[in-house]
Every structure is written in structure tokens, then in C-alpha cells.
PDB file of N, CA, C and O in Angstrom:
ATOM      1  N   MET A   1      92.320 101.987  91.291  1.00  0.00           N
ATOM      2  CA  MET A   1      91.478 100.888  91.743  1.00  0.00           C
ATOM      3  C   MET A   1      91.891 100.436  93.149  1.00  0.00           C
ATOM      4  O   MET A   1      91.036 100.112  93.963  1.00  0.00           O
ATOM      5  N   PHE A   2      93.198 100.396  93.409  1.00  0.00           N
ATOM      6  CA  PHE A   2      93.671  99.963  94.731  1.00  0.00           C
ATOM      7  C   PHE A   2      93.139 100.892  95.821  1.00  0.00           C
ATOM      8  O   PHE A   2      92.642 100.438  96.838  1.00  0.00           O
ATOM      9  N   ARG A   3      93.251 102.187  95.596  1.00  0.00           N
ATOM     10  CA  ARG A   3      92.790 103.156  96.599  1.00  0.00           C
ATOM     11  C   ARG A   3      91.296 103.010  96.859  1.00  0.00           C
ATOM     12  O   ARG A   3      90.853 103.041  98.007  1.00  0.00           O
ATOM     13  N   ASP A   4      90.511 102.856  95.801  1.00  0.00           N
ATOM     14  CA  ASP A   4      89.064 102.710  95.953  1.00  0.00           C
ATOM     15  C   ASP A   4      88.729 101.488  96.800  1.00  0.00           C
ATOM     16  O   ASP A   4      87.878 101.556  97.680  1.00  0.00           O
ATOM     17  N   GLU A   5      89.388 100.387  96.533  1.00  0.00           N
ATOM     18  CA  GLU A   5      89.114  99.172  97.303  1.00  0.00           C
ATOM     19  C   GLU A   5      89.604  99.302  98.740  1.00  0.00           C
ATOM     20  O   GLU A   5      88.928  98.892  99.675  1.00  0.00           O
ATOM     21  N   LEU A   6      90.787  99.876  98.923  1.00  0.00           N
ATOM     22  CA  LEU A   6      91.339 100.046 100.269  1.00  0.00           C
ATOM     23  C   LEU A   6      90.412 100.867 101.146  1.00  0.00           C
ATOM     24  O   LEU A   6      90.116 100.498 102.279  1.00  0.00           O
ATOM     25  N   PHE A   7      89.925 101.980 100.617  1.00  0.00           N
ATOM     26  CA  PHE A   7      89.107 102.889 101.415  1.00  0.00           C
ATOM     27  C   PHE A   7      87.612 102.561 101.368  1.00  0.00           C
ATOM     28  O   PHE A   7      86.811 103.289 101.940  1.00  0.00           O
ATOM     29  N   SER A   8      87.230 101.457 100.744  1.00  0.00           N
ATOM     30  CA  SER A   8      85.815 101.083 100.684  1.00  0.00           C
ATOM     31  C   SER A   8      85.316 100.493 101.992  1.00  0.00           C
ATOM     32  O   SER A   8      84.128 100.461 102.248  1.00  0.00           O
ATOM     33  N   GLY A   9      86.215 100.021 102.822  1.00  0.00           N
ATOM     34  CA  GLY A   9      85.825  99.432 104.093  1.00  0.00           C
ATOM     35  C   GLY A   9      86.358 100.239 105.254  1.00  0.00           C
ATOM     36  O   GLY A   9      86.922 101.316 105.083  1.00  0.00           O
ATOM     37  N   LYS A  10      86.160  99.694 106.445  1.00  0.00           N
ATOM     38  CA  LYS A  10      86.639 100.342 107.668  1.00  0.00           C
ATOM     39  C   LYS A  10      87.375  99.297 108.492  1.00  0.00           C
ATOM     40  O   LYS A  10      87.179  98.106 108.323  1.00  0.00           O
ATOM     41  N   GLY A  11      88.189  99.775 109.386  1.00  0.00           N
ATOM     42  CA  GLY A  11      88.892  98.883 110.293  1.00  0.00           C
ATOM     43  C   GLY A  11      90.230  98.439 109.739  1.00  0.00           C
ATOM     44  O   GLY A  11      90.666  98.871 108.671  1.00  0.00           O
ATOM     45  N   PRO A  12      90.911  97.567 110.491  1.00  0.00           N
ATOM     46  CA  PRO A  12      92.253  97.138 110.099  1.00  0.00           C
ATOM     47  C   PRO A  12      92.244  96.309 108.819  1.00  0.00           C
ATOM     48  O   PRO A  12      91.259  95.643 108.507  1.00  0.00           O
ATOM     49  N   VAL A  13      93.344  96.381 108.079  1.00  0.00           N
ATOM     50  CA  VAL A  13      93.506  95.584 106.866  1.00  0.00           C
ATOM     51  C   VAL A  13      94.818  94.795 106.959  1.00  0.00           C
ATOM     52  O   VAL A  13      95.750  95.194 107.652  1.00  0.00           O
ATOM     53  N   THR A  14      94.838  93.686 106.244  1.00  0.00           N
ATOM     54  CA  THR A  14      96.043  92.875 106.132  1.00  0.00           C
ATOM     55  C   THR A  14      96.404  92.771 104.666  1.00  0.00           C
ATOM     56  O   THR A  14      95.562  92.445 103.834  1.00  0.00           O
ATOM     57  N   VAL A  15      97.664  93.058 104.360  1.00  0.00           N
ATOM     58  CA  VAL A  15      98.182  92.966 102.997  1.00  0.00           C
ATOM     59  C   VAL A  15      99.159  91.804 102.957  1.00  0.00           C
ATOM     60  O   VAL A  15     100.152  91.805 103.683  1.00  0.00           O
ATOM     61  N   TRP A  16      98.853  90.792 102.148  1.00  0.00           N
ATOM     62  CA  TRP A  16      99.763  89.670 101.950  1.00  0.00           C
ATOM     63  C   TRP A  16     100.683  90.039 100.798  1.00  0.00           C
ATOM     64  O   TRP A  16     100.216  90.377  99.707  1.00  0.00           O
ATOM     65  N   LEU A  17     101.976  89.965 101.037  1.00  0.00           N
ATOM     66  CA  LEU A  17     102.948  90.458 100.068  1.00  0.00           C
ATOM     67  C   LEU A  17     103.930  89.351  99.686  1.00  0.00           C
ATOM     68  O   LEU A  17     104.541  88.725 100.552  1.00  0.00           O
ATOM     69  N   ASN A  18     104.062  89.124  98.391  1.00  0.00           N
ATOM     70  CA  ASN A  18     105.050  88.195  97.840  1.00  0.00           C
ATOM     71  C   ASN A  18     105.395  88.713  96.450  1.00  0.00           C
ATOM     72  O   ASN A  18     104.651  88.494  95.506  1.00  0.00           O
ATOM     73  N   SER A  19     106.501  89.448  96.355  1.00  0.00           N
ATOM     74  CA  SER A  19     106.821  90.107  95.093  1.00  0.00           C
ATOM     75  C   SER A  19     108.323  90.237  94.902  1.00  0.00           C
ATOM     76  O   SER A  19     109.042  90.595  95.841  1.00  0.00           O
ATOM     77  N   PRO A  20     108.786  90.017  93.668  1.00  0.00           N
ATOM     78  CA  PRO A  20     110.204  90.241  93.378  1.00  0.00           C
ATOM     79  C   PRO A  20     110.510  91.719  93.114  1.00  0.00           C
ATOM     80  O   PRO A  20     111.645  92.069  92.836  1.00  0.00           O
ATOM     81  N   GLY A  21     109.515  92.559  93.206  1.00  0.00           N
ATOM     82  CA  GLY A  21     109.726  93.991  92.997  1.00  0.00           C
ATOM     83  C   GLY A  21     108.938  94.498  91.819  1.00  0.00           C
ATOM     84  O   GLY A  21     107.971  93.885  91.390  1.00  0.00           O
ATOM     85  N   GLY A  22     109.347  95.633  91.307  1.00  0.00           N
ATOM     86  CA  GLY A  22     108.631  96.220  90.185  1.00  0.00           C
ATOM     87  C   GLY A  22     108.887  97.702  90.090  1.00  0.00           C
ATOM     88  O   GLY A  22     109.969  98.180  90.431  1.00  0.00           O
ATOM     89  N   ASP A  23     107.884  98.426  89.678  1.00  0.00           N
ATOM     90  CA  ASP A  23     107.972  99.858  89.431  1.00  0.00           C
ATOM     91  C   ASP A  23     108.058 100.635  90.751  1.00  0.00           C
ATOM     92  O   ASP A  23     107.141 100.585  91.576  1.00  0.00           O
ATOM     93  N   CYS A  24     109.146 101.359  90.956  1.00  0.00           N
ATOM     94  CA  CYS A  24     109.345 102.114  92.201  1.00  0.00           C
ATOM     95  C   CYS A  24     108.310 103.219  92.380  1.00  0.00           C
ATOM     96  O   CYS A  24     107.906 103.513  93.504  1.00  0.00           O
ATOM     97  N   ILE A  25     107.872 103.833  91.292  1.00  0.00           N
ATOM     98  CA  ILE A  25     106.871 104.899  91.398  1.00  0.00           C
ATOM     99  C   ILE A  25     105.528 104.319  91.847  1.00  0.00           C
ATOM    100  O   ILE A  25     104.864 104.872  92.722  1.00  0.00           O
ATOM    101  N   ALA A  26     105.130 103.194  91.278  1.00  0.00           N
ATOM    102  CA  ALA A  26     103.882 102.543  91.694  1.00  0.00           C
ATOM    103  C   ALA A  26     103.967 102.110  93.149  1.00  0.00           C
ATOM    104  O   ALA A  26     103.009 102.267  93.917  1.00  0.00           O
ATOM    105  N   ALA A  27     105.112 101.563  93.553  1.00  0.00           N
ATOM    106  CA  ALA A  27     105.288 101.137  94.945  1.00  0.00           C
ATOM    107  C   ALA A  27     105.193 102.328  95.888  1.00  0.00           C
ATOM    108  O   ALA A  27     104.593 102.226  96.966  1.00  0.00           O
ATOM    109  N   SER A  28     105.745 103.458  95.490  1.00  0.00           N
ATOM    110  CA  SER A  28     105.672 104.667  96.310  1.00  0.00           C
ATOM    111  C   SER A  28     104.233 105.145  96.458  1.00  0.00           C
ATOM    112  O   SER A  28     103.821 105.578  97.545  1.00  0.00           O
ATOM    113  N   GLN A  29     103.458 105.042  95.398  1.00  0.00           N
ATOM    114  CA  GLN A  29     102.045 105.437  95.461  1.00  0.00           C
ATOM    115  C   GLN A  29     101.260 104.499  96.387  1.00  0.00           C
ATOM    116  O   GLN A  29     100.436 104.949  97.182  1.00  0.00           O
ATOM    117  N   ILE A  30     101.520 103.200  96.297  1.00  0.00           N
ATOM    118  CA  ILE A  30     100.844 102.238  97.172  1.00  0.00           C
ATOM    119  C   ILE A  30     101.241 102.496  98.617  1.00  0.00           C
ATOM    120  O   ILE A  30     100.403 102.471  99.523  1.00  0.00           O
ATOM    121  N   TYR A  31     102.522 102.747  98.857  1.00  0.00           N
ATOM    122  CA  TYR A  31     103.003 103.089 100.195  1.00  0.00           C
ATOM    123  C   TYR A  31     102.230 104.279 100.752  1.00  0.00           C
ATOM    124  O   TYR A  31     101.740 104.243 101.873  1.00  0.00           O
ATOM    125  N   SER A  32     102.102 105.331  99.963  1.00  0.00           N
ATOM    126  CA  SER A  32     101.398 106.539 100.414  1.00  0.00           C
ATOM    127  C   SER A  32      99.935 106.264 100.735  1.00  0.00           C
ATOM    128  O   SER A  32      99.403 106.766 101.733  1.00  0.00           O
ATOM    129  N   MET A  33      99.279 105.463  99.912  1.00  0.00           N
ATOM    130  CA  MET A  33      97.877 105.123 100.163  1.00  0.00           C
ATOM    131  C   MET A  33      97.730 104.344 101.470  1.00  0.00           C
ATOM    132  O   MET A  33      96.812 104.606 102.253  1.00  0.00           O
ATOM    133  N   LEU A  34      98.626 103.393 101.697  1.00  0.00           N
ATOM    134  CA  LEU A  34      98.563 102.619 102.934  1.00  0.00           C
ATOM    135  C   LEU A  34      98.862 103.490 104.151  1.00  0.00           C
ATOM    136  O   LEU A  34      98.243 103.330 105.209  1.00  0.00           O
ATOM    137  N   MET A  35      99.784 104.422 104.015  1.00  0.00           N
ATOM    138  CA  MET A  35     100.094 105.324 105.125  1.00  0.00           C
ATOM    139  C   MET A  35      98.922 106.260 105.423  1.00  0.00           C
ATOM    140  O   MET A  35      98.722 106.652 106.568  1.00  0.00           O
ATOM    141  N   ASP A  36      98.139 106.606 104.403  1.00  0.00           N
ATOM    142  CA  ASP A  36      96.976 107.475 104.587  1.00  0.00           C
ATOM    143  C   ASP A  36      95.778 106.736 105.170  1.00  0.00           C
ATOM    144  O   ASP A  36      94.824 107.375 105.630  1.00  0.00           O
ATOM    145  N   TYR A  37      95.807 105.404 105.145  1.00  0.00           N
ATOM    146  CA  TYR A  37      94.677 104.624 105.645  1.00  0.00           C
ATOM    147  C   TYR A  37      94.518 104.894 107.148  1.00  0.00           C
ATOM    148  O   TYR A  37      95.493 104.816 107.905  1.00  0.00           O
ATOM    149  N   PRO A  38      93.301 105.200 107.603  1.00  0.00           N
ATOM    150  CA  PRO A  38      93.116 105.639 108.990  1.00  0.00           C
ATOM    151  C   PRO A  38      93.211 104.546 110.056  1.00  0.00           C
ATOM    152  O   PRO A  38      93.273 104.862 111.239  1.00  0.00           O
ATOM    153  N   SER A  39      93.229 103.293 109.672  1.00  0.00           N
ATOM    154  CA  SER A  39      93.300 102.214 110.652  1.00  0.00           C
ATOM    155  C   SER A  39      94.623 101.458 110.490  1.00  0.00           C
ATOM    156  O   SER A  39      95.451 101.799 109.652  1.00  0.00           O
ATOM    157  N   ASP A  40      94.804 100.433 111.310  1.00  0.00           N
ATOM    158  CA  ASP A  40      96.043  99.659 111.264  1.00  0.00           C
ATOM    159  C   ASP A  40      96.173  98.880 109.964  1.00  0.00           C
ATOM    160  O   ASP A  40      95.190  98.362 109.431  1.00  0.00           O
ATOM    161  N   VAL A  41      97.411  98.782 109.487  1.00  0.00           N
ATOM    162  CA  VAL A  41      97.736  98.009 108.291  1.00  0.00           C
ATOM    163  C   VAL A  41      98.790  96.979 108.687  1.00  0.00           C
ATOM    164  O   VAL A  41      99.881  97.339 109.138  1.00  0.00           O
ATOM    165  N   THR A  42      98.440  95.714 108.563  1.00  0.00           N
ATOM    166  CA  THR A  42      99.389  94.637 108.817  1.00  0.00           C
ATOM    167  C   THR A  42      99.900  94.130 107.482  1.00  0.00           C
ATOM    168  O   THR A  42      99.115  93.815 106.595  1.00  0.00           O
ATOM    169  N   ILE A  43     101.221  94.065 107.351  1.00  0.00           N
ATOM    170  CA  ILE A  43     101.842  93.511 106.156  1.00  0.00           C
ATOM    171  C   ILE A  43     102.363  92.130 106.518  1.00  0.00           C
ATOM    172  O   ILE A  43     103.141  91.994 107.463  1.00  0.00           O
ATOM    173  N   LYS A  44     101.929  91.112 105.789  1.00  0.00           N
ATOM    174  CA  LYS A  44     102.420  89.752 105.992  1.00  0.00           C
ATOM    175  C   LYS A  44     103.215  89.344 104.755  1.00  0.00           C
ATOM    176  O   LYS A  44     102.646  89.159 103.680  1.00  0.00           O
ATOM    177  N   ILE A  45     104.508  89.246 104.902  1.00  0.00           N
ATOM    178  CA  ILE A  45     105.373  88.841 103.801  1.00  0.00           C
ATOM    179  C   ILE A  45     105.449  87.319 103.830  1.00  0.00           C
ATOM    180  O   ILE A  45     106.064  86.739 104.711  1.00  0.00           O
ATOM    181  N   ASP A  46     104.770  86.692 102.869  1.00  0.00           N
ATOM    182  CA  ASP A  46     104.712  85.232 102.871  1.00  0.00           C
ATOM    183  C   ASP A  46     105.637  84.619 101.824  1.00  0.00           C
ATOM    184  O   ASP A  46     105.545  83.433 101.539  1.00  0.00           O
ATOM    185  N   GLY A  47     106.515  85.401 101.287  1.00  0.00           N
ATOM    186  CA  GLY A  47     107.509  84.932 100.326  1.00  0.00           C
ATOM    187  C   GLY A  47     108.679  85.880 100.380  1.00  0.00           C
ATOM    188  O   GLY A  47     109.464  85.852 101.313  1.00  0.00           O
ATOM    189  N   ILE A  48     108.731  86.791  99.393  1.00  0.00           N
ATOM    190  CA  ILE A  48     109.768  87.815  99.390  1.00  0.00           C
ATOM    191  C   ILE A  48     109.134  89.186  99.163  1.00  0.00           C
ATOM    192  O   ILE A  48     108.023  89.297  98.640  1.00  0.00           O
ATOM    193  N   ALA A  49     109.833  90.201  99.598  1.00  0.00           N
ATOM    194  CA  ALA A  49     109.433  91.587  99.338  1.00  0.00           C
ATOM    195  C   ALA A  49     110.702  92.296  98.865  1.00  0.00           C
ATOM    196  O   ALA A  49     111.343  93.023  99.608  1.00  0.00           O
ATOM    197  N   ALA A  50     111.080  92.028  97.646  1.00  0.00           N
ATOM    198  CA  ALA A  50     112.332  92.553  97.108  1.00  0.00           C
ATOM    199  C   ALA A  50     112.102  93.874  96.386  1.00  0.00           C
ATOM    200  O   ALA A  50     111.001  94.184  95.949  1.00  0.00           O
ATOM    201  N   SER A  51     113.165  94.623  96.273  1.00  0.00           N
ATOM    202  CA  SER A  51     113.196  95.850  95.481  1.00  0.00           C
ATOM    203  C   SER A  51     112.023  96.758  95.832  1.00  0.00           C
ATOM    204  O   SER A  51     111.869  97.137  96.989  1.00  0.00           O
ATOM    205  N   ALA A  52     111.216  97.138  94.870  1.00  0.00           N
ATOM    206  CA  ALA A  52     110.113  98.074  95.103  1.00  0.00           C
ATOM    207  C   ALA A  52     109.098  97.535  96.102  1.00  0.00           C
ATOM    208  O   ALA A  52     108.459  98.307  96.821  1.00  0.00           O
ATOM    209  N   ALA A  53     108.951  96.233  96.202  1.00  0.00           N
ATOM    210  CA  ALA A  53     108.001  95.650  97.161  1.00  0.00           C
ATOM    211  C   ALA A  53     108.413  95.943  98.604  1.00  0.00           C
ATOM    212  O   ALA A  53     107.564  96.010  99.487  1.00  0.00           O
ATOM    213  N   SER A  54     109.695  96.145  98.837  1.00  0.00           N
ATOM    214  CA  SER A  54     110.140  96.471 100.197  1.00  0.00           C
ATOM    215  C   SER A  54     109.629  97.845 100.622  1.00  0.00           C
ATOM    216  O   SER A  54     109.425  98.091 101.810  1.00  0.00           O
ATOM    217  N   VAL A  55     109.392  98.741  99.669  1.00  0.00           N
ATOM    218  CA  VAL A  55     108.822 100.055  99.973  1.00  0.00           C
ATOM    219  C   VAL A  55     107.398  99.878 100.487  1.00  0.00           C
ATOM    220  O   VAL A  55     107.005 100.483 101.482  1.00  0.00           O
ATOM    221  N   ILE A  56     106.631  99.045  99.822  1.00  0.00           N
ATOM    222  CA  ILE A  56     105.256  98.771 100.252  1.00  0.00           C
ATOM    223  C   ILE A  56     105.256  98.168 101.652  1.00  0.00           C
ATOM    224  O   ILE A  56     104.447  98.546 102.500  1.00  0.00           O
ATOM    225  N   ALA A  57     106.181  97.256 101.909  1.00  0.00           N
ATOM    226  CA  ALA A  57     106.245  96.594 103.213  1.00  0.00           C
ATOM    227  C   ALA A  57     106.464  97.595 104.346  1.00  0.00           C
ATOM    228  O   ALA A  57     105.976  97.389 105.467  1.00  0.00           O
ATOM    229  N   MET A  58     107.153  98.672 104.080  1.00  0.00           N
ATOM    230  CA  MET A  58     107.442  99.668 105.132  1.00  0.00           C
ATOM    231  C   MET A  58     106.207 100.452 105.555  1.00  0.00           C
ATOM    232  O   MET A  58     106.256 101.179 106.554  1.00  0.00           O
ATOM    233  N   ALA A  59     105.096 100.325 104.840  1.00  0.00           N
ATOM    234  CA  ALA A  59     103.885 101.076 105.180  1.00  0.00           C
ATOM    235  C   ALA A  59     103.078 100.408 106.285  1.00  0.00           C
ATOM    236  O   ALA A  59     102.081 100.965 106.720  1.00  0.00           O
ATOM    237  N   GLY A  60     103.482  99.262 106.731  1.00  0.00           N
ATOM    238  CA  GLY A  60     102.694  98.540 107.720  1.00  0.00           C
ATOM    239  C   GLY A  60     102.838  99.086 109.117  1.00  0.00           C
ATOM    240  O   GLY A  60     103.921  99.483 109.542  1.00  0.00           O
ATOM    241  N   THR A  61     101.726  99.092 109.852  1.00  0.00           N
ATOM    242  CA  THR A  61     101.755  99.368 111.275  1.00  0.00           C
ATOM    243  C   THR A  61     102.505  98.232 111.955  1.00  0.00           C
ATOM    244  O   THR A  61     103.248  98.428 112.903  1.00  0.00           O
ATOM    245  N   GLN A  62     102.297  97.037 111.413  1.00  0.00           N
ATOM    246  CA  GLN A  62     102.996  95.827 111.852  1.00  0.00           C
ATOM    247  C   GLN A  62     103.427  95.071 110.603  1.00  0.00           C
ATOM    248  O   GLN A  62     102.646  94.927 109.673  1.00  0.00           O
ATOM    249  N   VAL A  63     104.670  94.620 110.586  1.00  0.00           N
ATOM    250  CA  VAL A  63     105.195  93.852 109.461  1.00  0.00           C
ATOM    251  C   VAL A  63     105.618  92.493 109.990  1.00  0.00           C
ATOM    252  O   VAL A  63     106.432  92.402 110.907  1.00  0.00           O
ATOM    253  N   LEU A  64     105.053  91.433 109.406  1.00  0.00           N
ATOM    254  CA  LEU A  64     105.333  90.075 109.833  1.00  0.00           C
ATOM    255  C   LEU A  64     106.016  89.319 108.703  1.00  0.00           C
ATOM    256  O   LEU A  64     105.587  89.389 107.554  1.00  0.00           O
ATOM    257  N   MET A  65     107.104  88.608 109.060  1.00  0.00           N
ATOM    258  CA  MET A  65     107.869  87.892 108.049  1.00  0.00           C
ATOM    259  C   MET A  65     108.582  86.739 108.715  1.00  0.00           C
ATOM    260  O   MET A  65     109.105  86.872 109.835  1.00  0.00           O
ATOM    261  N   ALA A  66     108.610  85.592 108.055  1.00  0.00           N
ATOM    262  CA  ALA A  66     109.357  84.464 108.587  1.00  0.00           C
ATOM    263  C   ALA A  66     110.849  84.814 108.593  1.00  0.00           C
ATOM    264  O   ALA A  66     111.311  85.590 107.761  1.00  0.00           O
ATOM    265  N   PRO A  67     111.596  84.254 109.559  1.00  0.00           N
ATOM    266  CA  PRO A  67     113.039  84.555 109.618  1.00  0.00           C
ATOM    267  C   PRO A  67     113.776  84.187 108.343  1.00  0.00           C
ATOM    268  O   PRO A  67     113.455  83.299 107.657  1.00  0.00           O
TER     269      PRO A  67
END
């Protein structure tokens, strides 16, 4: 479902991320989908991106996070 929604539009996307982590395999799949996206991907960490969520955060063309 994530891939279908991601690729349903065109142009840059922004992913708001706030997660304590989770399944590393699922995070790796989301990372791969974001890396395959043909336009810019901005990741905005508005809380935490711990554990598996940090893998998703690395897929951003730009990653924004408060200090």
C-alpha cells in the first residue's frame, strides 16, 4: 500500500517521521521504495527516529531534525 501511494503522484514528497522503531525488514523495504522514488524526498523528523526508523530517515534527499 505504501508503494502504491508513494508512486501515485509526481514531484517531491515529504515524510514526517516520529517513531520509536520497529521491524528492520519493513524499514529496509520502505527505505528502498523511497530511494527508488524519482523525485526528491524530504524527511522531517518531528520527534524521534529510533532503531529501524533511522533506516527510513537515511532515504531522504534532505533530512531535517531539531537539534
